[in-house]
Tab-separated table of C-alpha atoms in Angstrom:
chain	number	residue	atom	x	y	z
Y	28	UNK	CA	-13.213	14.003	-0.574
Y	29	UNK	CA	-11.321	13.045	-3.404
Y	30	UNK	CA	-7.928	14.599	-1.765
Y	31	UNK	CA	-9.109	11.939	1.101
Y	32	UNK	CA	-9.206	9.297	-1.297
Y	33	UNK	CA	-6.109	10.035	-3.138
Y	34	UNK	CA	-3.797	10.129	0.939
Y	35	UNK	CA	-5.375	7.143	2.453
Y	36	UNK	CA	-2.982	4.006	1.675
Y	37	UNK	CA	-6.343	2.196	0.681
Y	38	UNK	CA	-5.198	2.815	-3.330
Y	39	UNK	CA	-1.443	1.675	-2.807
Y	40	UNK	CA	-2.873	-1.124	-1.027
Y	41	UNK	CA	-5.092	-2.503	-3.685
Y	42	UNK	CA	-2.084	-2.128	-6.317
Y	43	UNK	CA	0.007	-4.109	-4.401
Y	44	UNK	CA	-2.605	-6.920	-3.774
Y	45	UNK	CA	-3.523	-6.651	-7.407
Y	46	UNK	CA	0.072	-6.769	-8.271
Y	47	UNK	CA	0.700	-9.645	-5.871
Y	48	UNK	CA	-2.313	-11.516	-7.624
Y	49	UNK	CA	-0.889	-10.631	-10.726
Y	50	UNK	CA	2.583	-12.640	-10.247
Y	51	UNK	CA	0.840	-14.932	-8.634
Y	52	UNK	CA	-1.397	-16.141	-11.528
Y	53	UNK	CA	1.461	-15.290	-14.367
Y	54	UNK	CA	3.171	-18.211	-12.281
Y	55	UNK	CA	0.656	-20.664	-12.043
Y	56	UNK	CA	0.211	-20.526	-15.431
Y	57	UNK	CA	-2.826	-22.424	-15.425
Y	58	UNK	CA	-5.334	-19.697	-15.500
Y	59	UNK	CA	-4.120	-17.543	-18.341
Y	60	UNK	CA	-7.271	-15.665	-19.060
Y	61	UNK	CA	-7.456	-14.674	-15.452
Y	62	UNK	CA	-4.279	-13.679	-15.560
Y	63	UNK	CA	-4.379	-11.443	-18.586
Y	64	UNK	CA	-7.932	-9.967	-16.449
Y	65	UNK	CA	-5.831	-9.232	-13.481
Y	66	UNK	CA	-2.831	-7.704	-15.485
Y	67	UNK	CA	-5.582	-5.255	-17.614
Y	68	UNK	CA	-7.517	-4.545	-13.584
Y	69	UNK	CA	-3.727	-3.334	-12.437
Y	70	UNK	CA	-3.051	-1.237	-15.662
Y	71	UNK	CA	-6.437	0.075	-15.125
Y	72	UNK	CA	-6.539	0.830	-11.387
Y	73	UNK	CA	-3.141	2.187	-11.901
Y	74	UNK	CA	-3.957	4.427	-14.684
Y	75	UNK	CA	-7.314	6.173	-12.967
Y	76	UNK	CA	-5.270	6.673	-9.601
Y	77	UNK	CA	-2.777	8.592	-12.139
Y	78	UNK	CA	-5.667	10.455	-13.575
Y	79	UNK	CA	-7.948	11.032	-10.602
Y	80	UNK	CA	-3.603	12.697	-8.776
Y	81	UNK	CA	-3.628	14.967	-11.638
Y	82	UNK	CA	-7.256	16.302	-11.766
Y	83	UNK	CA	-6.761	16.732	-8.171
Y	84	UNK	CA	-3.376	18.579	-8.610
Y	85	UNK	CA	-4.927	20.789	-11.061
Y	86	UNK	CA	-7.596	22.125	-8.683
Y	87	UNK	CA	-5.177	22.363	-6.188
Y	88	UNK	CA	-1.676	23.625	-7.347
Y	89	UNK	CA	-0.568	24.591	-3.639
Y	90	UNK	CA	-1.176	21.143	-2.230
Y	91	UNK	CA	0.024	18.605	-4.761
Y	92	UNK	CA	0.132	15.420	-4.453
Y	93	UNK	CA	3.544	13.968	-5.978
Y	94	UNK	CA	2.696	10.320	-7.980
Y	95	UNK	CA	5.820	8.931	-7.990
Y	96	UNK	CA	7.174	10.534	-5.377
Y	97	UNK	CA	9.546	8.929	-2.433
Y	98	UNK	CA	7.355	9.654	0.401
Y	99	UNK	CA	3.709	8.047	0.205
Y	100	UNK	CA	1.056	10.506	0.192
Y	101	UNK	CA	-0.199	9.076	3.310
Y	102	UNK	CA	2.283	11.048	5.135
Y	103	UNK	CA	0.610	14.020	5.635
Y	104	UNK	CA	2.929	16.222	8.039
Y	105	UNK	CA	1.319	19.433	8.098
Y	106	UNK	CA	1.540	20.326	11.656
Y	107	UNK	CA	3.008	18.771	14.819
Y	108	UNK	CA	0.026	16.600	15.647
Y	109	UNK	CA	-0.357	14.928	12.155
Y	110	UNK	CA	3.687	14.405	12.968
Y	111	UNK	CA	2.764	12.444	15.744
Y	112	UNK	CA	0.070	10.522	14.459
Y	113	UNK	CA	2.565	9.614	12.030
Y	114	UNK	CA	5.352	8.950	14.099
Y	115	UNK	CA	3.181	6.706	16.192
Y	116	UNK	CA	2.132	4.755	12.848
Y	117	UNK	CA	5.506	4.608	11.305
Y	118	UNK	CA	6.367	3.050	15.069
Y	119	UNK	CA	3.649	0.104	15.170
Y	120	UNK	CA	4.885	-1.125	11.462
Y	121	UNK	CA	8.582	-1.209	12.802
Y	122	UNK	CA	7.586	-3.067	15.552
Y	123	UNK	CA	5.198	-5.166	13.043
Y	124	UNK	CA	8.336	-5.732	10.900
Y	125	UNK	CA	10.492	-6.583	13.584
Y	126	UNK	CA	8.402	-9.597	14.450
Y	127	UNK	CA	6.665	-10.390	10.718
Y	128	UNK	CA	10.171	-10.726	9.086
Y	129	UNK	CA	11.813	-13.495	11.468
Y	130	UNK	CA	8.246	-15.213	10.616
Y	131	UNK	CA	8.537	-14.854	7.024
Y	132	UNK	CA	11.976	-15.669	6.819
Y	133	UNK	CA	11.220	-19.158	8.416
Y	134	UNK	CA	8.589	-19.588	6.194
Y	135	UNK	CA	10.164	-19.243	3.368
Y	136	UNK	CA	13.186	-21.885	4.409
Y	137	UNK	CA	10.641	-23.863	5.412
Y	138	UNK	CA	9.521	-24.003	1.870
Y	139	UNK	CA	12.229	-23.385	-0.143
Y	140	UNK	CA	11.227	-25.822	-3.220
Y	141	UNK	CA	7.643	-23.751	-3.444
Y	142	UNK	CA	8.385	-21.111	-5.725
Y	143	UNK	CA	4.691	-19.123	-4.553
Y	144	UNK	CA	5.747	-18.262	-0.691
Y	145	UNK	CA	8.014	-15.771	-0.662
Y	146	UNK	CA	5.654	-14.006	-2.959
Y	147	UNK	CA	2.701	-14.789	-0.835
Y	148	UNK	CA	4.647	-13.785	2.054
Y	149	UNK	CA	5.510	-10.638	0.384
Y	150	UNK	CA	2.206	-9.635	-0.219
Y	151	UNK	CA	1.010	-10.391	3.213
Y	152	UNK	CA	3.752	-8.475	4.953
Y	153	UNK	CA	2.803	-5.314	2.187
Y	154	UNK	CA	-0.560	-5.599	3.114
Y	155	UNK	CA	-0.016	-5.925	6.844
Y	156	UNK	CA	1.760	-2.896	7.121
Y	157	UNK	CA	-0.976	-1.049	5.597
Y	158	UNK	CA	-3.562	-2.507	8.162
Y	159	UNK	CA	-1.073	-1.851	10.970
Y	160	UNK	CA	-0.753	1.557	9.603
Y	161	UNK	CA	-4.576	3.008	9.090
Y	162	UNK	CA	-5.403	1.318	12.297
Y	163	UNK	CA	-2.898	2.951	14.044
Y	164	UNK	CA	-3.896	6.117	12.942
Y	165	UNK	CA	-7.402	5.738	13.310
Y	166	UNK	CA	-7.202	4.746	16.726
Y	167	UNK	CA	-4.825	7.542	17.371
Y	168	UNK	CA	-7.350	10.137	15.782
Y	169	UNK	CA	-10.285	8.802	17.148
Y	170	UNK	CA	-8.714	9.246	21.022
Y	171	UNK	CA	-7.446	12.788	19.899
């Protein structure tokens, strides 16, 4: 269960959007108490997803999961099918990116002079590839 938890990109994904939220408020700078909240949520969040990798490498020193690591611990390439189910995800968010980024790039010339686009745009294309990518590979698993 909790190796389940620890290789689904639900965790990254709620880092990112509390990250996002983060530099969002700290830019606002209306909502300063909010702001410290969100910052102490992210430090938090972060620091039991630390804890919860290393309990869970302890009980399992053969199949570790690497932190900070350059390949997300969503890729789980054990055998040749979980290759392809990956392969077929990794292919969807290309083809996501290859339409989202013309979009966002637009966006953001269209407004240039506000300074919280590109980083709403930023977190929307972050969290888009993450729904492009579990659905992919739930769909793909589910017809397997």
């Amino acid at each position: 269960m909790l190796k389940n938890i620890l290789r689904s990109p639900l965790i990254p994904m709620i880092l990112f959007v509390l990250l996002i939220t983060f530099l969002l408020l700290s830019l606002t700078n209306t909502l300063s108490d909010l702001t410290r909240l969100c910052f102490w949520v992210l430090v938090l969040c972060t620091f039991m997803w630390l804890i919860f990798i290393k309990l869970y490498n302890r009980q399992n020193p053969n199949n570790q999961i690497k932190p900070l690591g350059i390949i997300p611990p969503e890729f789980r390439d054990m055998d040749e099918g979980q290759q392809w189910v990956t392969y077929k995800a990794c292919k969807n968010v290309y083809i996501y990116y290859s339409f989202a980024l013309p979009i966002t790039a637009g966006i953001c010339f269209l407004f240039y002079d506000k300074i919280l686009v590109p980083l709403i745009c930023i977190g929307v294309l972050g969290i888009g590839q993450y729904i492009v990518y579990w659905l992919t590979t739930v769909r793909v698993l589910n017809r397997i």
